[in-house]
Every structure is written in C-alpha cells, then in structure tokens.
Amino acid sequence: MSARSDWQDWNVVNDRTLIRWVIVAVVVLALLNLPASLSSGIKAMFRETARPLQSAVDGLVGAGRHFFTSVGRIPSLARENDQLRLEVARLQAERNQTRALEAENAELRRQLKFSPPPETEWIAAEVLARSRDGWWQTIRLNKGSGHGIAENMAVVSLDGLVGKTVAVSRNTADVLLLSDPACKVSARVLRTGSFGVVNGRGPSWSGQVFCRMEFIHKNDDIEPGDEVVASGLGGVFPANIPIGYIDRIATDHSGLFQQADVITHADLGNLRYVFVMKRKEAGL
Amino acid sequence: MKVIALLFLLLAGTALQAFIPALTWLGYASTPVLGAIVVYYTLFRGGAMMLAAALLGGLFQDSLSLIPIGYSSFGFAVGALIIERYREVIVLQSPLTHMVLTSLLHAGVTVFLALMLVQGDLIGWQPGWLLLKVGGAAVLGLVAGPVIVGLTHLLEEKLGLIEGNSDDEGAKRTYYGIG
C-alpha cells in the first residue's frame, strides 16, 4: 500500500514537472514566433516607457561621476588653478592661430564634400544613453519614427560615420556603432580607390575604438594615413562619408587580401550629438 | 496583490538592471537583478509565480535590448525549473545559496544567450570577450544575488505577502536578521 502511495506521489510530481516544461515550451515558442511587427511594437513600448527614466539615470550617473572625480581632485586644485591661469594665457595666444586653422578645416571639409548629399536630409539628434548590456555597441537617440527616422539609416557626427539605426520607436532610435563587429560598411580608400569592407573590432581594454578594413586587393598600394570613406555600395551608407584613416596594414591569413586597422574619425566613445541621414523622397 | 508585487519588482528590476553601468573588466556583463528575482521566486514561491517571474522577467529584459524576444525567457525558465528540482535539498535561507544560485543562473543564461546570438549571426564570435563576460556575470551574481533576494524578501514582507502564506514555510522564518 505504501509503495503504491509513493508511486502515486512520484507520478503527481512528474506530471506537475511535465506540465511546467510544457508551459515553458509553449510560451517561449510563442514569444520566439511573434510577428515582427508585434515584437518590435513590444520593444518600442518598453523603450518609450523607459525613455524618461533612462535620460534621468544617465544624467545622474554623469553627475555622480563628475562629483566623485571632483572630490578626488580637491588636493590638487590649487596647483591646477595656477596651471590653468598659465593655460588661459597660452590659449589666448593660440586663439588667433586656431581661427586660421578653422577656416582651413572648413575648406578641407568642403573639398572632401562632407556635407549632406543632395538626396539626403540630416536629422539632428542627441544621444540619450549608451547600451549597457554589452552584447552590442549601441547608443540610443532621443528621436525616432515620429521625426522621420527608420531602420537602416546612416548616422554621422560632424567628424565622420558613426553607424546605422537598427531599432526605432516613436521617440527613440538605437544606433549600432561602427565599432561593433556586426556593423559592416562597404568602403574605399580615397587615394587609391581600393575597395574593402570596414567592420568593428568590438570592445578593447584601452577603450580605444578601432575598426578593420578587410578584403583589400593584395596588390593595392595603400599606406598608413590613407583616408577611408564609405563606398556607397550596399544602399545604407551614402558614398564619400569619411570613416577614418588607415593605421596598420597586414596581409590576411589567406594571403589573397590585405587588411588594415582603421582609426575612426568620430569619437565613438564620447558622442553627444549626431545626425541621422534620411534619404529624400523621389520628386522632392 | 502577489501578482502586482511581482510586476512591480520585475519592472523596477528591469529598469535597475538596464541602467546600472557595466564594467569593461567584467566583460560588460549586466548586474543580475532580474536573475536574482527569479531565484527568489523559485526558492520561496515555486509553481505559477516562479514561471511567471521567469517568463516575464525574460520578456522585460529582452524588450529593452536588441536581443530577440523569448531568448532570456527560455534561459530564465529552464534555470528556474532546474533550481526548483533541487529545492528540497538546498538551504533556502542561506545567503550563500542565493549567491551561488544567482551566479550560476546569470552565467548560464549568459552562455545560452551568447550561443544563440552567435548562432543567429547577431554578434561576432569573440571567445575571449565571451569568456570574460560569463566570468563577469558569475562574479556579479555572487555580489548582487544576496542583496536583491534580501530586498525582494523585505518588500514582500512589508507588503504582508509572507505572513499567513502557509505554502511557504521557508519564507516565514527569520531571514538575514531582517524578518
């Protein structure tokens, strides 16, 4: 009788466990197979809800970091103050020289045609937050579909290419940064016209962001310092947007191509304002 | 009331987890706030509440990131069912239990997510960083587990959800000296 009771208990326990596994399987399968529109709708709803909090928390984190940095520097403030006075004098002297450099810089940018291509308009946006889950290198902007932003639009800063939009809600847009391995850009070396693909190398210990340009023909005469721009192939990134410059060059493992480390012009770790490049409708 | 408390905890946990800065030397692993809440509900609630915590927690976690919806739910739910299987033979009230279980759950879910994301070609295969991230997840689980589990218990107690709950013998006992 006792053995029979144990057997019944065992059956009940196993039935319950089985039911739970079935529930999990059904719910997870349903979640994984949600229609794309519903899935992105759910994500958009969460992002919209979290937006004010995210902005506030980012502000708090920034203020906290600033506070602790300031407190840590109190002992050296007097000495630093003296140095700053000297620095102010030096900077005043440099100001005139800077004006000349600014004019030259503007001219060089004009020559590089780094201005909105005629078929695009720029939507200015502020960086709301940086991704903290660590799986992707992304930033979140404070503008979204309500401002004309859609997925797969190029994002630039005044220095150069930043990345592309990957998820958009009404008032936010997530941008996959150029430094992420999942972000691939068809590119060419401006001096030689050599084509290749630039993609990110992920996070680095030093915090230095760099990308790698791969599949450059082995006979192409590229050099460190060469400017790299978007080729315009692929349809997401308009041609001639500056990406960065070549740092180191090596032959890839197959021996058929060269690959080059590329230092990005845009400071991807310290972005504040960016521009989303929206293609104008035909006929406008 | 229990369901409202669970939803509040999960929403607050999601916000907290999403906004706590990640550290480079821990592989940018997130702090396992939701993981610890799932551990709490697995140890002290079980059944429907455990599954609800795991599935909803995963849904909330995925919704604020680029991870496809459902991945984290699966990881949390499987982790919770495995923990529940051994619930009778572990010391429920011990902080050490919460440390180890949160650490294992978070590291396990991180491994699962990494495999799924790499397999789906959503992230690149960077074994060094992934290893660091899993290690970071385990370390953060050790640190955050007892804190979050303790706070969750405290909240439930303040809301009167533990007193009079005859199903949860473990949860009625004094807990970290705050019960």
Short mmCIF file of C-alpha atoms in Angstrom, two decimals:
data_model
loop_
_atom_site.label_atom_id
_atom_site.label_comp_id
_atom_site.label_asym_id
_atom_site.label_seq_id
_atom_site.Cartn_x
_atom_site.Cartn_y
_atom_site.Cartn_z
CA MET A 1 0.00 0.00 0.00
CA SER A 2 2.83 2.31 0.95
CA ALA A 3 4.70 1.51 -2.22
CA ARG A 4 1.58 2.29 -4.22
CA SER A 5 1.24 5.67 -2.45
CA ASP A 6 4.88 6.52 -3.21
CA TRP A 7 4.31 5.62 -6.80
CA GLN A 8 1.24 7.88 -6.96
CA ASP A 9 3.20 10.76 -5.35
CA TRP A 10 6.01 10.24 -7.81
CA ASN A 11 3.54 10.36 -10.68
CA VAL A 12 1.95 13.57 -9.39
CA VAL A 13 5.35 15.25 -9.03
CA ASN A 14 6.37 14.18 -12.52
CA ASP A 15 3.06 15.28 -14.01
CA ARG A 16 3.50 18.71 -12.47
CA THR A 17 7.06 18.99 -13.74
CA LEU A 18 5.98 17.89 -17.19
CA ILE A 19 3.16 20.44 -17.23
CA ARG A 20 5.61 23.19 -16.28
CA TRP A 21 8.04 22.23 -19.02
CA VAL A 22 5.18 22.18 -21.50
CA ILE A 23 4.02 25.63 -20.36
CA VAL A 24 7.56 26.96 -20.75
CA ALA A 25 7.92 25.42 -24.17
CA VAL A 26 4.60 26.80 -25.39
CA VAL A 27 5.18 30.32 -24.04
CA VAL A 28 8.75 30.51 -25.32
CA LEU A 29 7.80 29.19 -28.73
CA ALA A 30 5.02 31.76 -28.88
CA LEU A 31 7.43 34.55 -27.91
CA LEU A 32 10.06 33.43 -30.41
CA ASN A 33 7.49 33.30 -33.18
CA LEU A 34 5.80 36.60 -32.52
CA PRO A 35 5.17 38.52 -35.75
CA ALA A 36 7.96 41.02 -36.34
CA SER A 37 5.56 43.95 -36.08
CA LEU A 38 4.25 42.80 -32.70
CA SER A 39 7.74 42.03 -31.41
CA SER A 40 9.09 45.44 -32.42
CA GLY A 41 5.89 47.01 -31.07
CA ILE A 42 6.51 45.47 -27.64
CA LYS A 43 10.13 46.60 -27.69
CA ALA A 44 9.12 50.10 -28.79
CA MET A 45 6.58 50.32 -25.97
CA PHE A 46 9.23 49.41 -23.40
CA ARG A 47 11.75 51.84 -24.84
CA GLU A 48 9.22 54.66 -24.83
CA THR A 49 8.29 53.88 -21.24
CA ALA A 50 11.89 53.75 -20.14
CA ARG A 51 12.99 56.86 -22.04
CA PRO A 52 12.43 59.49 -19.32
CA LEU A 53 13.94 57.23 -16.68
CA GLN A 54 16.89 56.39 -18.90
CA SER A 55 17.56 60.05 -19.53
CA ALA A 56 17.32 60.85 -15.83
CA VAL A 57 19.55 57.94 -14.80
CA ASP A 58 22.14 58.85 -17.40
CA GLY A 59 22.14 62.39 -16.06
CA LEU A 60 22.52 61.09 -12.52
CA VAL A 61 25.33 58.73 -13.49
CA GLY A 62 27.11 61.59 -15.26
CA ALA A 63 26.61 63.95 -12.31
CA GLY A 64 27.78 61.27 -9.87
CA ARG A 65 30.87 60.55 -11.92
CA HIS A 66 31.61 64.28 -12.12
CA PHE A 67 31.11 64.69 -8.37
CA PHE A 68 33.44 61.87 -7.39
CA THR A 69 36.03 62.98 -9.91
CA SER A 70 35.87 66.49 -8.47
CA VAL A 71 36.16 65.32 -4.86
CA GLY A 72 39.14 63.17 -5.74
CA ARG A 73 40.89 66.16 -7.26
CA ILE A 74 40.46 68.64 -4.40
CA PRO A 75 44.07 68.30 -3.10
CA SER A 76 45.48 69.20 -6.46
CA LEU A 77 43.03 72.00 -7.25
CA ALA A 78 45.25 74.90 -6.07
CA ARG A 79 48.16 73.69 -8.13
CA GLU A 80 45.87 73.06 -11.03
CA ASN A 81 44.45 76.57 -10.70
CA ASP A 82 47.89 78.07 -11.17
CA GLN A 83 48.48 75.87 -14.16
CA LEU A 84 45.13 76.87 -15.60
CA ARG A 85 46.00 80.56 -15.38
CA LEU A 86 49.07 79.86 -17.47
CA GLU A 87 47.00 77.75 -19.77
CA VAL A 88 44.47 80.55 -20.28
CA ALA A 89 47.24 82.90 -21.33
CA ARG A 90 48.60 80.30 -23.73
CA LEU A 91 45.17 79.59 -25.15
CA GLN A 92 44.52 83.26 -25.78
CA ALA A 93 47.67 83.33 -27.82
CA GLU A 94 46.59 80.25 -29.73
CA ARG A 95 43.12 81.56 -30.41
CA ASN A 96 44.13 83.65 -33.37
CA GLN A 97 46.03 80.74 -34.84
CA THR A 98 43.01 78.48 -34.30
CA ARG A 99 40.79 80.77 -36.32
CA ALA A 100 43.05 80.31 -39.28
CA LEU A 101 43.03 76.55 -38.75
CA GLU A 102 39.25 76.53 -38.52
CA ALA A 103 39.00 78.26 -41.86
CA GLU A 104 41.39 75.75 -43.34
CA ASN A 105 39.47 72.90 -41.76
CA ALA A 106 36.19 74.15 -43.22
CA GLU A 107 37.78 74.36 -46.61
CA LEU A 108 39.18 70.83 -46.36
CA ARG A 109 35.78 69.52 -45.34
CA ARG A 110 34.26 71.27 -48.31
CA GLN A 111 36.85 69.66 -50.54
CA LEU A 112 36.05 66.28 -49.06
CA LYS A 113 32.42 67.06 -49.86
CA PHE A 114 31.48 66.18 -46.30
CA SER A 115 28.14 67.88 -46.42
CA PRO A 116 24.70 66.38 -46.78
CA PRO A 117 24.49 64.72 -50.17
CA PRO A 118 21.69 66.36 -52.17
CA GLU A 119 19.50 63.29 -51.93
CA THR A 120 19.61 63.19 -48.12
CA GLU A 121 18.49 65.36 -45.25
CA TRP A 122 20.08 65.33 -41.81
CA ILE A 123 18.03 64.86 -38.68
CA ALA A 124 19.91 66.13 -35.64
CA ALA A 125 19.56 64.00 -32.51
CA GLU A 126 21.01 63.89 -29.03
CA VAL A 127 22.50 60.73 -27.57
CA LEU A 128 20.17 59.61 -24.81
CA ALA A 129 22.15 56.67 -23.48
CA ARG A 130 24.75 54.06 -24.30
CA SER A 131 23.99 50.36 -24.34
CA ARG A 132 24.85 48.67 -21.07
CA ASP A 133 24.06 45.06 -21.87
CA GLY A 134 27.43 44.56 -23.51
CA TRP A 135 26.21 42.36 -26.34
CA TRP A 136 26.26 45.17 -28.87
CA GLN A 137 27.86 48.56 -29.04
CA THR A 138 24.89 50.83 -29.45
CA ILE A 139 23.69 54.27 -28.50
CA ARG A 140 20.10 55.40 -28.09
CA LEU A 141 18.98 58.68 -29.67
CA ASN A 142 16.21 60.96 -28.48
CA LYS A 143 14.44 60.94 -31.82
CA GLY A 144 12.63 58.18 -33.65
CA SER A 145 9.98 57.34 -36.20
CA GLY A 146 7.98 60.39 -35.15
CA HIS A 147 10.82 62.51 -36.52
CA GLY A 148 11.23 60.61 -39.76
CA ILE A 149 13.86 58.10 -38.62
CA ALA A 150 13.57 54.49 -39.78
CA GLU A 151 15.76 51.40 -39.52
CA ASN A 152 18.93 51.13 -41.60
CA MET A 153 19.67 54.82 -41.89
CA ALA A 154 23.26 56.04 -41.75
CA VAL A 155 24.25 58.05 -38.68
CA VAL A 156 27.12 60.52 -38.73
CA SER A 157 28.74 63.05 -36.45
CA LEU A 158 30.49 66.13 -37.72
CA ASP A 159 33.70 64.09 -37.73
CA GLY A 160 32.52 61.13 -39.76
CA LEU A 161 30.48 57.96 -39.89
CA VAL A 162 29.06 56.72 -36.59
CA GLY A 163 26.89 53.73 -37.50
CA LYS A 164 23.37 52.87 -38.57
CA THR A 165 19.93 52.75 -36.97
CA VAL A 166 18.79 49.26 -36.02
CA ALA A 167 15.66 49.68 -33.89
CA VAL A 168 13.29 52.59 -33.86
CA SER A 169 10.35 53.57 -31.68
CA ARG A 170 8.33 56.79 -31.88
CA ASN A 171 10.78 58.88 -29.86
CA THR A 172 13.94 56.78 -29.72
CA ALA A 173 16.30 55.13 -32.16
CA ASP A 174 19.04 52.61 -31.39
CA VAL A 175 22.22 53.05 -33.41
CA LEU A 176 24.64 50.18 -34.00
CA LEU A 177 28.06 51.77 -33.79
CA LEU A 178 30.76 51.33 -36.39
CA SER A 179 32.93 49.74 -33.70
CA ASP A 180 30.55 46.77 -33.34
CA PRO A 181 31.59 43.63 -35.22
CA ALA A 182 28.04 43.31 -36.54
CA CYS A 183 28.28 46.67 -38.33
CA LYS A 184 29.80 46.24 -41.79
CA VAL A 185 30.37 49.10 -44.20
CA SER A 186 31.43 48.87 -47.82
CA ALA A 187 34.35 51.29 -48.03
CA ARG A 188 37.12 52.50 -50.28
CA VAL A 189 40.49 54.10 -49.78
CA LEU A 190 40.19 57.64 -51.09
CA ARG A 191 43.73 57.91 -52.55
CA THR A 192 43.87 54.61 -54.39
CA GLY A 193 40.21 53.79 -54.87
CA SER A 194 40.74 50.36 -53.29
CA PHE A 195 37.55 48.72 -52.11
CA GLY A 196 37.06 46.75 -48.92
CA VAL A 197 34.72 46.15 -46.02
CA VAL A 198 35.10 48.02 -42.74
CA ASN A 199 33.78 46.40 -39.59
CA GLY A 200 34.24 46.96 -35.89
CA ARG A 201 36.58 45.00 -33.68
CA GLY A 202 34.41 45.17 -30.57
CA PRO A 203 35.45 46.48 -27.19
CA SER A 204 39.09 46.90 -26.30
CA TRP A 205 40.83 47.08 -22.94
CA SER A 206 42.22 50.52 -23.59
CA GLY A 207 38.88 51.95 -24.62
CA GLN A 208 40.46 52.81 -27.98
CA VAL A 209 37.95 52.24 -30.72
CA PHE A 210 39.23 50.82 -33.94
CA CYS A 211 37.84 49.05 -36.94
CA ARG A 212 39.38 46.86 -39.58
CA MET A 213 39.13 47.18 -43.32
CA GLU A 214 39.24 43.76 -44.92
CA PHE A 215 39.28 42.29 -48.42
CA ILE A 216 41.56 44.94 -49.91
CA HIS A 217 43.27 43.56 -53.01
CA LYS A 218 46.79 42.43 -52.14
CA ASN A 219 48.36 44.47 -54.95
CA ASP A 220 46.73 47.78 -53.99
CA ASP A 221 49.26 50.36 -52.82
CA ILE A 222 47.68 51.51 -49.58
CA GLU A 223 49.63 53.28 -46.84
CA PRO A 224 49.15 54.22 -43.21
CA GLY A 225 47.38 57.55 -43.03
CA ASP A 226 45.27 56.95 -46.12
CA GLU A 227 41.73 58.27 -45.80
CA VAL A 228 38.91 55.70 -45.81
CA VAL A 229 35.39 56.69 -46.90
CA ALA A 230 32.11 54.87 -47.47
CA SER A 231 31.86 53.50 -51.00
CA GLY A 232 28.10 53.93 -51.27
CA LEU A 233 27.62 50.28 -52.21
CA GLY A 234 25.08 48.42 -50.16
CA GLY A 235 22.47 51.12 -50.01
CA VAL A 236 22.67 52.12 -46.35
CA PHE A 237 25.69 54.42 -46.20
CA PRO A 238 25.89 57.20 -48.80
CA ALA A 239 29.17 57.42 -50.72
CA ASN A 240 32.13 59.50 -49.58
CA ILE A 241 31.23 59.82 -45.91
CA PRO A 242 34.57 59.89 -44.07
CA ILE A 243 35.12 56.84 -41.88
CA GLY A 244 38.69 57.19 -40.65
CA TYR A 245 42.29 56.65 -41.65
CA ILE A 246 44.47 53.60 -42.02
CA ASP A 247 46.73 52.77 -39.13
CA ARG A 248 48.41 49.39 -39.64
CA ILE A 249 48.41 47.15 -42.67
CA ALA A 250 48.81 43.38 -42.82
CA THR A 251 48.13 40.51 -45.18
CA ASP A 252 45.20 38.33 -44.16
CA HIS A 253 45.56 34.64 -43.39
CA SER A 254 44.63 33.57 -46.91
CA GLY A 255 47.38 35.69 -48.42
CA LEU A 256 44.99 36.97 -51.07
CA PHE A 257 43.96 40.22 -49.43
CA GLN A 258 45.31 43.00 -47.29
CA GLN A 259 43.62 44.14 -44.13
CA ALA A 260 44.15 47.42 -42.35
CA ASP A 261 43.32 48.75 -38.91
CA VAL A 262 41.25 51.89 -39.28
CA ILE A 263 41.10 54.64 -36.67
CA THR A 264 37.67 56.24 -36.87
CA HIS A 265 37.33 60.00 -37.19
CA ALA A 266 34.25 60.04 -34.99
CA ASP A 267 34.95 59.67 -31.29
CA LEU A 268 32.56 56.75 -30.84
CA GLY A 269 33.09 56.55 -27.11
CA ASN A 270 32.14 60.15 -26.49
CA LEU A 271 29.24 61.04 -28.75
CA ARG A 272 26.77 63.71 -27.72
CA TYR A 273 25.05 64.90 -30.89
CA VAL A 274 24.72 63.02 -34.15
CA PHE A 275 22.84 63.31 -37.43
CA VAL A 276 20.67 60.66 -39.00
CA MET A 277 20.84 60.72 -42.80
CA LYS A 278 17.41 60.33 -44.28
CA ARG A 279 17.03 59.84 -48.00
CA LYS A 280 14.65 62.36 -49.52
CA GLU A 281 11.57 61.06 -51.25
CA ALA A 282 11.83 60.97 -55.03
CA GLY A 283 10.39 64.05 -56.62
CA LEU A 284 11.01 66.30 -53.65
CA MET B 1 -1.53 41.50 -4.60
CA LYS B 2 1.18 38.91 -5.18
CA VAL B 3 0.92 39.41 -8.91
CA ILE B 4 1.09 43.20 -8.59
CA ALA B 5 4.14 42.88 -6.34
CA LEU B 6 5.75 40.58 -8.90
CA LEU B 7 5.07 43.00 -11.76
CA PHE B 8 6.38 45.93 -9.74
CA LEU B 9 9.53 44.00 -8.83
CA LEU B 10 10.15 42.95 -12.40
CA LEU B 11 9.63 46.44 -13.80
CA ALA B 12 11.82 48.04 -11.14
CA GLY B 13 14.39 45.28 -11.62
CA THR B 14 14.39 45.75 -15.38
CA ALA B 15 14.96 49.48 -15.02
CA LEU B 16 17.68 48.98 -12.44
CA GLN B 17 19.43 46.28 -14.44
CA ALA B 18 19.31 48.30 -17.65
CA PHE B 19 20.75 51.42 -16.10
CA ILE B 20 23.49 50.10 -13.83
CA PRO B 21 26.72 50.80 -15.71
CA ALA B 22 28.64 47.74 -16.92
CA LEU B 23 32.38 47.40 -16.38
CA THR B 24 34.95 46.65 -19.05
CA TRP B 25 36.95 44.24 -16.89
CA LEU B 26 33.78 42.20 -16.25
CA GLY B 27 33.13 41.87 -19.97
CA TYR B 28 30.27 44.39 -19.81
CA ALA B 29 28.17 41.80 -18.00
CA SER B 30 24.92 43.23 -16.65
CA THR B 31 24.05 43.14 -12.96
CA PRO B 32 21.66 40.20 -12.45
CA VAL B 33 18.75 41.99 -10.82
CA LEU B 34 16.12 40.03 -12.75
CA GLY B 35 18.07 36.80 -12.33
CA ALA B 36 18.07 37.25 -8.55
CA ILE B 37 14.32 37.96 -8.55
CA VAL B 38 13.78 34.73 -10.49
CA VAL B 39 15.93 32.89 -7.93
CA TYR B 40 13.82 34.35 -5.12
CA TYR B 41 10.54 33.28 -6.67
CA THR B 42 11.94 29.83 -7.43
CA LEU B 43 13.12 29.29 -3.88
CA PHE B 44 10.23 30.81 -1.97
CA ARG B 45 7.22 30.66 -4.27
CA GLY B 46 7.51 27.94 -6.85
CA GLY B 47 4.83 26.90 -9.33
CA ALA B 48 2.97 29.51 -11.29
CA MET B 49 4.67 32.52 -9.69
CA MET B 50 8.08 31.06 -10.45
CA LEU B 51 7.23 30.54 -14.11
CA ALA B 52 5.59 33.97 -14.34
CA ALA B 53 8.71 35.59 -12.87
CA ALA B 54 11.00 33.71 -15.25
CA LEU B 55 8.98 34.23 -18.42
CA LEU B 56 8.00 37.86 -17.75
CA GLY B 57 11.47 38.72 -16.44
CA GLY B 58 12.98 37.42 -19.65
CA LEU B 59 10.43 39.29 -21.74
CA PHE B 60 11.19 42.55 -19.93
CA GLN B 61 14.94 42.01 -20.22
CA ASP B 62 14.78 41.35 -23.96
CA SER B 63 12.41 44.24 -24.58
CA LEU B 64 14.95 46.86 -23.53
CA SER B 65 17.76 45.43 -25.61
CA LEU B 66 18.31 44.18 -29.14
CA ILE B 67 18.06 40.54 -28.03
CA PRO B 68 15.15 38.80 -29.82
CA ILE B 69 12.14 38.41 -27.55
CA GLY B 70 11.97 34.97 -25.94
CA TYR B 71 15.68 34.16 -25.57
CA SER B 72 16.01 35.33 -21.97
CA SER B 73 12.60 33.92 -21.03
CA PHE B 74 13.77 30.49 -22.13
CA GLY B 75 17.04 30.81 -20.23
CA PHE B 76 15.36 32.00 -17.02
CA ALA B 77 12.58 29.42 -17.20
CA VAL B 78 14.92 26.47 -17.74
CA GLY B 79 17.20 27.75 -14.96
CA ALA B 80 14.25 28.15 -12.60
CA LEU B 81 12.93 24.65 -13.33
CA ILE B 82 16.37 23.14 -12.70
CA ILE B 83 16.77 25.02 -9.42
CA GLU B 84 13.26 24.03 -8.36
CA ARG B 85 14.13 20.40 -8.92
CA TYR B 86 16.78 20.62 -6.19
CA ARG B 87 14.86 22.95 -3.89
CA GLU B 88 14.23 20.26 -1.30
CA VAL B 89 17.92 19.59 -0.78
CA ILE B 90 19.29 23.13 -0.52
CA VAL B 91 19.29 25.58 2.37
CA LEU B 92 16.77 28.15 1.21
CA GLN B 93 17.61 30.92 3.67
CA SER B 94 21.36 30.96 3.33
CA PRO B 95 22.94 33.99 1.59
CA LEU B 96 25.47 31.54 0.22
CA THR B 97 22.66 29.72 -1.59
CA HIS B 98 21.47 32.97 -3.13
CA MET B 99 24.98 33.93 -4.14
CA VAL B 100 25.70 30.62 -5.82
CA LEU B 101 22.30 30.19 -7.48
CA THR B 102 22.16 33.74 -8.86
CA SER B 103 25.72 33.40 -10.07
CA LEU B 104 25.03 30.08 -11.79
CA LEU B 105 21.75 31.28 -13.28
CA HIS B 106 23.23 34.52 -14.62
CA ALA B 107 26.32 32.81 -16.01
CA GLY B 108 24.19 30.05 -17.52
CA VAL B 109 21.78 32.48 -19.16
CA THR B 110 24.75 34.49 -20.46
CA VAL B 111 26.27 31.38 -22.05
CA PHE B 112 22.91 30.47 -23.56
CA LEU B 113 22.38 33.98 -24.95
CA ALA B 114 25.91 34.04 -26.35
CA LEU B 115 25.40 30.74 -28.14
CA MET B 116 22.03 31.79 -29.53
CA LEU B 117 23.26 35.20 -30.68
CA VAL B 118 26.39 33.78 -32.28
CA GLN B 119 24.39 31.01 -33.92
CA GLY B 120 21.95 33.57 -35.30
CA ASP B 121 24.88 35.65 -36.57
CA LEU B 122 23.66 38.55 -34.44
CA ILE B 123 27.02 39.02 -32.73
CA GLY B 124 30.56 38.16 -33.70
CA TRP B 125 32.41 35.16 -32.24
CA GLN B 126 34.89 36.65 -29.76
CA PRO B 127 35.73 33.81 -27.36
CA GLY B 128 37.95 35.95 -25.13
CA TRP B 129 35.29 38.56 -24.51
CA LEU B 130 32.54 36.00 -24.15
CA LEU B 131 34.57 34.12 -21.56
CA LEU B 132 35.21 37.35 -19.71
CA LYS B 133 31.52 38.21 -19.90
CA VAL B 134 30.47 34.85 -18.48
CA GLY B 135 33.05 35.22 -15.68
CA GLY B 136 31.81 38.75 -15.04
CA ALA B 137 28.22 37.52 -14.92
CA ALA B 138 29.19 34.88 -12.35
CA VAL B 139 31.01 37.42 -10.19
CA LEU B 140 28.15 39.92 -10.34
CA GLY B 141 25.74 37.11 -9.44
CA LEU B 142 27.78 36.39 -6.32
CA VAL B 143 27.65 40.03 -5.30
CA ALA B 144 24.12 41.00 -6.31
CA GLY B 145 22.31 37.74 -5.54
CA PRO B 146 22.00 38.01 -1.74
CA VAL B 147 21.29 41.75 -1.91
CA ILE B 148 18.46 41.50 -4.42
CA VAL B 149 16.99 38.35 -2.89
CA GLY B 150 17.11 40.02 0.55
CA LEU B 151 15.47 43.20 -0.74
CA THR B 152 12.78 41.22 -2.56
CA HIS B 153 12.03 39.31 0.60
CA LEU B 154 11.90 42.54 2.59
CA LEU B 155 9.46 44.09 0.13
CA GLU B 156 7.18 41.06 0.21
CA GLU B 157 7.28 41.09 3.97
CA LYS B 158 6.42 44.81 4.15
CA LEU B 159 3.50 44.17 1.81
CA GLY B 160 2.30 41.39 4.08
CA LEU B 161 2.73 38.72 1.45
CA ILE B 162 4.80 36.37 3.58
CA GLU B 163 2.87 36.27 6.84
CA GLY B 164 0.00 33.83 6.58
CA ASN B 165 1.28 32.15 3.47
CA SER B 166 1.09 28.57 4.61
CA ASP B 167 2.69 27.25 1.44
CA ASP B 168 5.99 28.96 2.06
CA GLU B 169 7.42 27.59 5.25
CA GLY B 170 10.90 28.76 4.35
CA ALA B 171 9.90 32.32 3.69
CA LYS B 172 8.19 32.68 7.06
CA ARG B 173 11.37 32.20 9.01
CA THR B 174 13.71 34.96 10.05
CA TYR B 175 15.74 36.00 7.08
CA TYR B 176 19.18 37.60 7.22
CA GLY B 177 18.02 39.07 10.54
CA ILE B 178 15.56 41.37 8.78
CA GLY B 179 12.47 39.22 9.00
#
